[in-house]
Amino acid sequence: MLGESMLSVFLCFPLQNDDLRNLSLSGHVGFDSLPDQLVNKSTSQGFCFNILCVGETGIGKSTLMDTLFNTTFESEPATHNEPGVRLKARSYELQESNVRLKLTIVDTVGFGDQINKDDSYKPIVEYIDAQFEAYLQEELKIKRSLFNYHDTRIHACLYFIAPTGHSLKSLDLVTMKKLDSKVNIIPIIAKADTIAKNELHKFKSKIMSELVSNGVQIYQFPTDEETVAEINATMSVHLPFAVVGSTEEVKIGNKMAKARQYPWGVVQVENENHCDFVKLREMLIRVNMEDLREQTHTRHYELYRRCKLEEMGFKDTDPDSKPFSLQETYEAKRNEFLGELQKKEEEMRQMFVMRVKEKEAELKEAEKDLHEKFDLLKRTHQEEKKKVEDKKKELEEELSNFQKKKAAAQLLQSQAQQAGSQQTKKDKDKKNVRCAVEPKK
Amino acid sequence: MSDLVPEPRQKPVVPMKPVSINSNLLGYIGIDTIIEQMRKKTMKTGFDFNIMVVGQSGLGKSTLVNTLFKSQVSRKSSGWSREEKIPKTVEIKAIGHVIEEGGVKMKLTVIDTPGFGDQINNENCWEPIEKYINEQYEKFLKEEVNIARKKRIPDTRVHCCLYFISPTGHSLRPLDLEFMKHLSKVVNIIPVIAKADTMTLEEKIEFKQRVRKELEVNGIEFYPQKEFDEDLEDKTENDKIRQESMPFAVVGSDKEYQVNGKRVLGRKTPWGIIEVENLNHCEFALLRDFVIRTHLQDLKEVTHNIHYETYRAKRLNDNGGLPPMTVETEENHESNL
């Protein structure tokens, strides 16, 4: 987004450079309007601010946001039976005088509700990293448009501590430790009207000492610039801010003020004796909003970018301490990659050829087998055929023999018959003659 | 194998369209303080501005820069001694200064180009200049591409190039056209008519018209470029400047004279004193306001967002590019920008 890119790019290295001449002006040149020119540009583009609220369900995150920004962000209270932590982000456009702010509020739904909270911090870390990743992707594009990029990186993380009055929960410590190198953490004690004033002081010191002893790096309000150093220093003493949120108004004196009404009294949100809400608003919005954005970009994002690029194998200097350019590294890696691709291709090709050969051999074997079988069969068949033919011949011989015999027998029989019939005929003839002769007598 | 293709890019979770809430009705939040916060931050770290002057010797480049910044920014070669030879090739001389005004610190670098257009054969005399400009882009790119980057990358890129046109009264010279044609694509060029006190009012108007026409005919886009006008307001404002005032006809001087009881910068001639900051005499004041008081930030931005990006894209394309993170990058390739 324009703001970040301008701050990180346009501002040069320290002006106390030896080879620069200090010149004195003999008249009004007019470049003192530069900050205005810069600011005007940013104003016309609008600003982005993204807040992440981490805290248990029901601890007052949505109410606090409503109170901080004097409005009601539409939302329904979350239930307690979410299976895991998920993040819900919503964007709003606010305008005050000529300043347009694109505010994104990210909520952790279901944080602290599960029985097993081991992985509770993971979705949060993943979300933050995803925003950095999106920005990094845009930055690494060849054709990019960073100046009108909608920045979704989290600028501030409000960590809501439950008002137990004792100390931090282990879930709090673990989560904050995971987040402190990725985002500006501002710890706050929620629902602070449940703690008495003397207990509150003890609670605050306990929390701060626990944070220090566990090495959790929370956001430090900047003290390097004179105009804000004083107010930041005084406010830092009151960390973590004990806040009370409320969107309801109660009549106090002759004014309506945001407050919570109890039977025993009224807790005024904007009364500094009652809670630190005003301090939080001052620090978060009216004094350090720009610094929060800058820290996110120059510290947290750069760290992410460095880790990510190193993870991908890029280095700034090679073993000989000669600076690598990202180009050269990329070229080298690309060639390496291409080389490996080629090698793999070769391997695959060779394997393919080998396989083909094997298959060919196999097929040849099978073919040979088949041929042999065929030959065998053929021979067998021929043999059988021969046998059968032999048998046939035998049979035919037998048959012909039999026929001959039959013919001979028949001939004999017919001859016999003929002889017989001739005899009969003779007999008949004789008889006939006898008859013929006989009757004369 | 090294994993050059990381996980697919996760879509950032911003589901709903921004809902517009006018918070003025409900009470003051304090969002508008961000302007003050931003202003404080930028004042603390200061600004830098790199301006290049190009033109033949004797056109008054150094004097003009001195007049613009009201100090001895360039050591002029007035009192030109014959021993000082004209350089054989175009040299690039960059001198840095720190000036402060109204709490605003500025690191001003003036880049002079002695030798431009002074030889007999001036072919390709813009090449060293183009090379210098590209070298600055390259330097910046190298820094930007580092793993461990500096918090503030030193910006040596040329934000503005004042090109001095000789006040012949006729038209642009071929050298002028060639130079501007080549360089208007890599840097913001502001053409300036030097030594405008040699022309009368009518001659000036005619000359400017002719120069504008010629620039248009040759397709030379000088700053403010038409295509980069952001909104209607910018467009109308810039149109007026483009079509009426530019190129600015200027006179430079660092000597003061007494005119009507006031001390003014001017040139004394037998026929009168030419007041540099008088709009009736010359357009120096317009140039100064344009470059410094209204468009200085814009000059830097156009350099950064457009010229530098163009250079970067071309460079990454030529060299095979940075690792393509998503398929989108490849689709965004532009072969010749």
PDB file of N, CA, C and O in Angstrom, chain B residues 203-256:
ATOM      1  N   GLU B 203       7.419  35.973 -29.693  1.00  0.00           N
ATOM      2  CA  GLU B 203       8.312  34.904 -30.152  1.00  0.00           C
ATOM      3  C   GLU B 203       8.236  33.718 -29.213  1.00  0.00           C
ATOM      4  O   GLU B 203       8.220  32.556 -29.623  1.00  0.00           O
ATOM      5  N   LYS B 204       8.170  34.068 -27.907  1.00  0.00           N
ATOM      6  CA  LYS B 204       8.128  32.996 -26.914  1.00  0.00           C
ATOM      7  C   LYS B 204       6.901  32.120 -27.098  1.00  0.00           C
ATOM      8  O   LYS B 204       6.990  30.900 -27.154  1.00  0.00           O
ATOM      9  N   ILE B 205       5.737  32.785 -27.242  1.00  0.00           N
ATOM     10  CA  ILE B 205       4.496  32.015 -27.369  1.00  0.00           C
ATOM     11  C   ILE B 205       4.540  31.137 -28.611  1.00  0.00           C
ATOM     12  O   ILE B 205       4.204  29.950 -28.567  1.00  0.00           O
ATOM     13  N   GLU B 206       4.995  31.733 -29.714  1.00  0.00           N
ATOM     14  CA  GLU B 206       5.052  30.954 -30.952  1.00  0.00           C
ATOM     15  C   GLU B 206       5.997  29.768 -30.822  1.00  0.00           C
ATOM     16  O   GLU B 206       5.687  28.658 -31.229  1.00  0.00           O
ATOM     17  N   PHE B 207       7.177  30.061 -30.255  1.00  0.00           N
ATOM     18  CA  PHE B 207       8.176  29.003 -30.123  1.00  0.00           C
ATOM     19  C   PHE B 207       7.632  27.856 -29.281  1.00  0.00           C
ATOM     20  O   PHE B 207       7.754  26.679 -29.620  1.00  0.00           O
ATOM     21  N   LYS B 208       7.002  28.226 -28.159  1.00  0.00           N
ATOM     22  CA  LYS B 208       6.460  27.180 -27.292  1.00  0.00           C
ATOM     23  C   LYS B 208       5.441  26.334 -28.037  1.00  0.00           C
ATOM     24  O   LYS B 208       5.436  25.106 -27.932  1.00  0.00           O
ATOM     25  N   GLN B 209       4.591  27.021 -28.809  1.00  0.00           N
ATOM     26  CA  GLN B 209       3.568  26.253 -29.538  1.00  0.00           C
ATOM     27  C   GLN B 209       4.218  25.277 -30.491  1.00  0.00           C
ATOM     28  O   GLN B 209       3.818  24.116 -30.588  1.00  0.00           O
ATOM     29  N   ARG B 210       5.241  25.803 -31.192  1.00  0.00           N
ATOM     30  CA  ARG B 210       5.892  24.932 -32.161  1.00  0.00           C
ATOM     31  C   ARG B 210       6.579  23.757 -31.487  1.00  0.00           C
ATOM     32  O   ARG B 210       6.496  22.619 -31.947  1.00  0.00           O
ATOM     33  N   VAL B 211       7.214  24.031 -30.375  1.00  0.00           N
ATOM     34  CA  VAL B 211       7.895  22.949 -29.654  1.00  0.00           C
ATOM     35  C   VAL B 211       6.881  21.904 -29.197  1.00  0.00           C
ATOM     36  O   VAL B 211       7.090  20.701 -29.358  1.00  0.00           O
ATOM     37  N   ARG B 212       5.785  22.380 -28.650  1.00  0.00           N
ATOM     38  CA  ARG B 212       4.758  21.444 -28.180  1.00  0.00           C
ATOM     39  C   ARG B 212       4.265  20.590 -29.331  1.00  0.00           C
ATOM     40  O   ARG B 212       4.118  19.369 -29.213  1.00  0.00           O
ATOM     41  N   LYS B 213       4.027  21.263 -30.473  1.00  0.00           N
ATOM     42  CA  LYS B 213       3.528  20.528 -31.638  1.00  0.00           C
ATOM     43  C   LYS B 213       4.516  19.453 -32.040  1.00  0.00           C
ATOM     44  O   LYS B 213       4.156  18.308 -32.286  1.00  0.00           O
ATOM     45  N   GLU B 214       5.798  19.873 -32.094  1.00  0.00           N
ATOM     46  CA  GLU B 214       6.799  18.917 -32.537  1.00  0.00           C
ATOM     47  C   GLU B 214       6.911  17.739 -31.599  1.00  0.00           C
ATOM     48  O   GLU B 214       7.068  16.595 -32.005  1.00  0.00           O
ATOM     49  N   LEU B 215       6.851  18.027 -30.311  1.00  0.00           N
ATOM     50  CA  LEU B 215       6.939  16.939 -29.339  1.00  0.00           C
ATOM     51  C   LEU B 215       5.773  15.980 -29.525  1.00  0.00           C
ATOM     52  O   LEU B 215       5.932  14.763 -29.488  1.00  0.00           O
ATOM     53  N   GLU B 216       4.612  16.570 -29.784  1.00  0.00           N
ATOM     54  CA  GLU B 216       3.431  15.706 -29.947  1.00  0.00           C
ATOM     55  C   GLU B 216       3.565  14.857 -31.196  1.00  0.00           C
ATOM     56  O   GLU B 216       3.313  13.660 -31.179  1.00  0.00           O
ATOM     57  N   VAL B 217       3.998  15.500 -32.283  1.00  0.00           N
ATOM     58  CA  VAL B 217       4.120  14.779 -33.546  1.00  0.00           C
ATOM     59  C   VAL B 217       5.096  13.624 -33.419  1.00  0.00           C
ATOM     60  O   VAL B 217       4.889  12.553 -33.973  1.00  0.00           O
ATOM     61  N   ASN B 218       6.152  13.847 -32.630  1.00  0.00           N
ATOM     62  CA  ASN B 218       7.148  12.785 -32.490  1.00  0.00           C
ATOM     63  C   ASN B 218       6.820  11.793 -31.399  1.00  0.00           C
ATOM     64  O   ASN B 218       7.623  10.925 -31.092  1.00  0.00           O
ATOM     65  N   GLY B 219       5.661  11.955 -30.794  1.00  0.00           N
ATOM     66  CA  GLY B 219       5.240  11.003 -29.779  1.00  0.00           C
ATOM     67  C   GLY B 219       6.074  11.041 -28.515  1.00  0.00           C
ATOM     68  O   GLY B 219       6.278  10.028 -27.858  1.00  0.00           O
ATOM     69  N   ILE B 220       6.556  12.218 -28.169  1.00  0.00           N
ATOM     70  CA  ILE B 220       7.377  12.319 -26.963  1.00  0.00           C
ATOM     71  C   ILE B 220       6.491  12.740 -25.799  1.00  0.00           C
ATOM     72  O   ILE B 220       5.884  13.805 -25.819  1.00  0.00           O
ATOM     73  N   GLU B 221       6.431  11.861 -24.797  1.00  0.00           N
ATOM     74  CA  GLU B 221       5.609  12.145 -23.630  1.00  0.00           C
ATOM     75  C   GLU B 221       6.490  12.727 -22.541  1.00  0.00           C
ATOM     76  O   GLU B 221       7.253  12.021 -21.906  1.00  0.00           O
ATOM     77  N   PHE B 222       6.378  14.029 -22.331  1.00  0.00           N
ATOM     78  CA  PHE B 222       7.164  14.604 -21.249  1.00  0.00           C
ATOM     79  C   PHE B 222       6.315  14.621 -19.987  1.00  0.00           C
ATOM     80  O   PHE B 222       5.102  14.412 -20.022  1.00  0.00           O
ATOM     81  N   TYR B 223       6.971  14.853 -18.871  1.00  0.00           N
ATOM     82  CA  TYR B 223       6.252  14.874 -17.593  1.00  0.00           C
ATOM     83  C   TYR B 223       5.418  16.131 -17.520  1.00  0.00           C
ATOM     84  O   TYR B 223       5.918  17.190 -17.860  1.00  0.00           O
ATOM     85  N   PRO B 224       4.198  16.172 -17.050  1.00  0.00           N
ATOM     86  CA  PRO B 224       3.416  15.041 -16.546  1.00  0.00           C
ATOM     87  C   PRO B 224       2.754  14.259 -17.677  1.00  0.00           C
ATOM     88  O   PRO B 224       2.028  14.805 -18.476  1.00  0.00           O
ATOM     89  N   GLN B 225       3.047  12.971 -17.706  1.00  0.00           N
ATOM     90  CA  GLN B 225       2.566  12.159 -18.800  1.00  0.00           C
ATOM     91  C   GLN B 225       1.053  11.987 -18.713  1.00  0.00           C
ATOM     92  O   GLN B 225       0.486  11.787 -17.658  1.00  0.00           O
ATOM     93  N   LYS B 226       0.431  12.036 -19.893  1.00  0.00           N
ATOM     94  CA  LYS B 226      -1.041  11.958 -19.925  1.00  0.00           C
ATOM     95  C   LYS B 226      -1.540  10.665 -19.312  1.00  0.00           C
ATOM     96  O   LYS B 226      -2.542  10.633 -18.630  1.00  0.00           O
ATOM     97  N   GLU B 227      -0.817   9.578 -19.578  1.00  0.00           N
ATOM     98  CA  GLU B 227      -1.352   8.279 -19.173  1.00  0.00           C
ATOM     99  C   GLU B 227      -1.303   8.049 -17.672  1.00  0.00           C
ATOM    100  O   GLU B 227      -1.907   7.125 -17.176  1.00  0.00           O
ATOM    101  N   PHE B 228      -0.575   8.894 -16.942  1.00  0.00           N
ATOM    102  CA  PHE B 228      -0.471   8.641 -15.521  1.00  0.00           C
ATOM    103  C   PHE B 228      -1.335   9.555 -14.688  1.00  0.00           C
ATOM    104  O   PHE B 228      -1.205   9.605 -13.483  1.00  0.00           O
ATOM    105  N   ASP B 229      -2.209  10.298 -15.342  1.00  0.00           N
ATOM    106  CA  ASP B 229      -3.108  11.140 -14.567  1.00  0.00           C
ATOM    107  C   ASP B 229      -4.050  10.260 -13.784  1.00  0.00           C
ATOM    108  O   ASP B 229      -4.719   9.402 -14.338  1.00  0.00           O
ATOM    109  N   GLU B 230      -4.107  10.443 -12.483  1.00  0.00           N
ATOM    110  CA  GLU B 230      -4.856   9.509 -11.660  1.00  0.00           C
ATOM    111  C   GLU B 230      -6.339   9.758 -11.677  1.00  0.00           C
ATOM    112  O   GLU B 230      -7.131   8.842 -11.774  1.00  0.00           O
ATOM    113  N   ASP B 231      -6.739  10.975 -11.526  1.00  0.00           N
ATOM    114  CA  ASP B 231      -8.177  11.239 -11.526  1.00  0.00           C
ATOM    115  C   ASP B 231      -8.464  12.514 -12.300  1.00  0.00           C
ATOM    116  O   ASP B 231      -7.576  13.166 -12.803  1.00  0.00           O
ATOM    117  N   LEU B 232      -9.730  12.831 -12.332  1.00  0.00           N
ATOM    118  CA  LEU B 232     -10.156  13.953 -13.157  1.00  0.00           C
ATOM    119  C   LEU B 232      -9.491  15.247 -12.717  1.00  0.00           C
ATOM    120  O   LEU B 232      -9.078  16.075 -13.526  1.00  0.00           O
ATOM    121  N   GLU B 233      -9.363  15.392 -11.414  1.00  0.00           N
ATOM    122  CA  GLU B 233      -8.766  16.607 -10.875  1.00  0.00           C
ATOM    123  C   GLU B 233      -7.344  16.768 -11.383  1.00  0.00           C
ATOM    124  O   GLU B 233      -6.950  17.818 -11.886  1.00  0.00           O
ATOM    125  N   ASP B 234      -6.576  15.668 -11.263  1.00  0.00           N
ATOM    126  CA  ASP B 234      -5.201  15.684 -11.761  1.00  0.00           C
ATOM    127  C   ASP B 234      -5.183  16.016 -13.230  1.00  0.00           C
ATOM    128  O   ASP B 234      -4.365  16.799 -13.697  1.00  0.00           O
ATOM    129  N   LYS B 235      -6.109  15.377 -13.959  1.00  0.00           N
ATOM    130  CA  LYS B 235      -6.086  15.517 -15.404  1.00  0.00           C
ATOM    131  C   LYS B 235      -6.285  16.960 -15.810  1.00  0.00           C
ATOM    132  O   LYS B 235      -5.559  17.494 -16.629  1.00  0.00           O
ATOM    133  N   THR B 236      -7.280  17.600 -15.229  1.00  0.00           N
ATOM    134  CA  THR B 236      -7.539  18.987 -15.633  1.00  0.00           C
ATOM    135  C   THR B 236      -6.363  19.869 -15.258  1.00  0.00           C
ATOM    136  O   THR B 236      -5.931  20.712 -16.036  1.00  0.00           O
ATOM    137  N   GLU B 237      -5.837  19.618 -14.072  1.00  0.00           N
ATOM    138  CA  GLU B 237      -4.717  20.448 -13.649  1.00  0.00           C
ATOM    139  C   GLU B 237      -3.525  20.257 -14.556  1.00  0.00           C
ATOM    140  O   GLU B 237      -2.893  21.208 -15.025  1.00  0.00           O
ATOM    141  N   ASN B 238      -3.225  18.989 -14.829  1.00  0.00           N
ATOM    142  CA  ASN B 238      -2.058  18.692 -15.657  1.00  0.00           C
ATOM    143  C   ASN B 238      -2.261  19.103 -17.102  1.00  0.00           C
ATOM    144  O   ASN B 238      -1.325  19.527 -17.771  1.00  0.00           O
ATOM    145  N   ASP B 239      -3.483  18.970 -17.575  1.00  0.00           N
ATOM    146  CA  ASP B 239      -3.766  19.385 -18.954  1.00  0.00           C
ATOM    147  C   ASP B 239      -3.425  20.849 -19.138  1.00  0.00           C
ATOM    148  O   ASP B 239      -2.811  21.252 -20.127  1.00  0.00           O
ATOM    149  N   LYS B 240      -3.819  21.629 -18.153  1.00  0.00           N
ATOM    150  CA  LYS B 240      -3.556  23.060 -18.232  1.00  0.00           C
ATOM    151  C   LYS B 240      -2.057  23.309 -18.322  1.00  0.00           C
ATOM    152  O   LYS B 240      -1.596  24.090 -19.145  1.00  0.00           O
ATOM    153  N   ILE B 241      -1.312  22.593 -17.489  1.00  0.00           N
ATOM    154  CA  ILE B 241       0.138  22.783 -17.514  1.00  0.00           C
ATOM    155  C   ILE B 241       0.712  22.323 -18.843  1.00  0.00           C
ATOM    156  O   ILE B 241       1.532  23.001 -19.453  1.00  0.00           O
ATOM    157  N   ARG B 242       0.265  21.149 -19.276  1.00  0.00           N
ATOM    158  CA  ARG B 242       0.819  20.593 -20.506  1.00  0.00           C
ATOM    159  C   ARG B 242       0.543  21.473 -21.696  1.00  0.00           C
ATOM    160  O   ARG B 242       1.390  21.662 -22.558  1.00  0.00           O
ATOM    161  N   GLN B 243      -0.675  21.991 -21.780  1.00  0.00           N
ATOM    162  CA  GLN B 243      -1.054  22.677 -23.007  1.00  0.00           C
ATOM    163  C   GLN B 243      -0.757  24.153 -22.999  1.00  0.00           C
ATOM    164  O   GLN B 243      -0.741  24.768 -24.048  1.00  0.00           O
ATOM    165  N   GLU B 244      -0.531  24.706 -21.833  1.00  0.00           N
ATOM    166  CA  GLU B 244      -0.276  26.139 -21.836  1.00  0.00           C
ATOM    167  C   GLU B 244       1.124  26.490 -21.375  1.00  0.00           C
ATOM    168  O   GLU B 244       1.842  27.208 -22.045  1.00  0.00           O
ATOM    169  N   SER B 245       1.515  25.982 -20.222  1.00  0.00           N
ATOM    170  CA  SER B 245       2.772  26.472 -19.676  1.00  0.00           C
ATOM    171  C   SER B 245       4.007  25.773 -20.190  1.00  0.00           C
ATOM    172  O   SER B 245       5.039  26.393 -20.338  1.00  0.00           O
ATOM    173  N   MET B 246       3.875  24.467 -20.451  1.00  0.00           N
ATOM    174  CA  MET B 246       5.113  23.781 -20.814  1.00  0.00           C
ATOM    175  C   MET B 246       5.417  23.940 -22.277  1.00  0.00           C
ATOM    176  O   MET B 246       4.489  23.983 -23.077  1.00  0.00           O
ATOM    177  N   PRO B 247       6.643  23.951 -22.695  1.00  0.00           N
ATOM    178  CA  PRO B 247       7.842  23.965 -21.861  1.00  0.00           C
ATOM    179  C   PRO B 247       8.078  25.334 -21.231  1.00  0.00           C
ATOM    180  O   PRO B 247       7.832  26.355 -21.862  1.00  0.00           O
ATOM    181  N   PHE B 248       8.538  25.325 -19.985  1.00  0.00           N
ATOM    182  CA  PHE B 248       8.709  26.593 -19.279  1.00  0.00           C
ATOM    183  C   PHE B 248       9.868  27.375 -19.885  1.00  0.00           C
ATOM    184  O   PHE B 248      10.951  26.840 -20.090  1.00  0.00           O
ATOM    185  N   ALA B 249       9.645  28.623 -20.138  1.00  0.00           N
ATOM    186  CA  ALA B 249      10.705  29.491 -20.669  1.00  0.00           C
ATOM    187  C   ALA B 249      11.324  30.204 -19.482  1.00  0.00           C
ATOM    188  O   ALA B 249      10.683  31.029 -18.843  1.00  0.00           O
ATOM    189  N   VAL B 250      12.547  29.836 -19.157  1.00  0.00           N
ATOM    190  CA  VAL B 250      13.129  30.313 -17.894  1.00  0.00           C
ATOM    191  C   VAL B 250      14.367  31.164 -18.081  1.00  0.00           C
ATOM    192  O   VAL B 250      15.042  31.124 -19.105  1.00  0.00           O
ATOM    193  N   VAL B 251      14.593  31.911 -17.051  1.00  0.00           N
ATOM    194  CA  VAL B 251      15.827  32.685 -16.943  1.00  0.00           C
ATOM    195  C   VAL B 251      16.370  32.399 -15.566  1.00  0.00           C
ATOM    196  O   VAL B 251      15.620  32.363 -14.594  1.00  0.00           O
ATOM    197  N   GLY B 252      17.668  32.158 -15.478  1.00  0.00           N
ATOM    198  CA  GLY B 252      18.234  31.877 -14.170  1.00  0.00           C
ATOM    199  C   GLY B 252      19.196  32.957 -13.758  1.00  0.00           C
ATOM    200  O   GLY B 252      19.813  33.622 -14.603  1.00  0.00           O
ATOM    201  N   SER B 253      19.283  33.140 -12.455  1.00  0.00           N
ATOM    202  CA  SER B 253      20.283  34.094 -11.976  1.00  0.00           C
ATOM    203  C   SER B 253      20.495  33.908 -10.500  1.00  0.00           C
ATOM    204  O   SER B 253      19.569  33.561  -9.777  1.00  0.00           O
ATOM    205  N   ASP B 254      21.711  34.177 -10.055  1.00  0.00           N
ATOM    206  CA  ASP B 254      21.912  34.108  -8.609  1.00  0.00           C
ATOM    207  C   ASP B 254      22.426  35.428  -8.068  1.00  0.00           C
ATOM    208  O   ASP B 254      22.942  35.513  -6.966  1.00  0.00           O
ATOM    209  N   LYS B 255      22.222  36.446  -8.851  1.00  0.00           N
ATOM    210  CA  LYS B 255      22.655  37.765  -8.372  1.00  0.00           C
ATOM    211  C   LYS B 255      21.427  38.573  -8.002  1.00  0.00           C
ATOM    212  O   LYS B 255      20.382  38.485  -8.648  1.00  0.00           O
ATOM    213  N   GLU B 256      21.583  39.360  -6.987  1.00  0.00           N
ATOM    214  CA  GLU B 256      20.424  40.137  -6.550  1.00  0.00           C
ATOM    215  C   GLU B 256      20.589  41.607  -6.905  1.00  0.00           C
ATOM    216  O   GLU B 256      21.687  42.141  -6.872  1.00  0.00           O
TER     217      GLU B 256
END
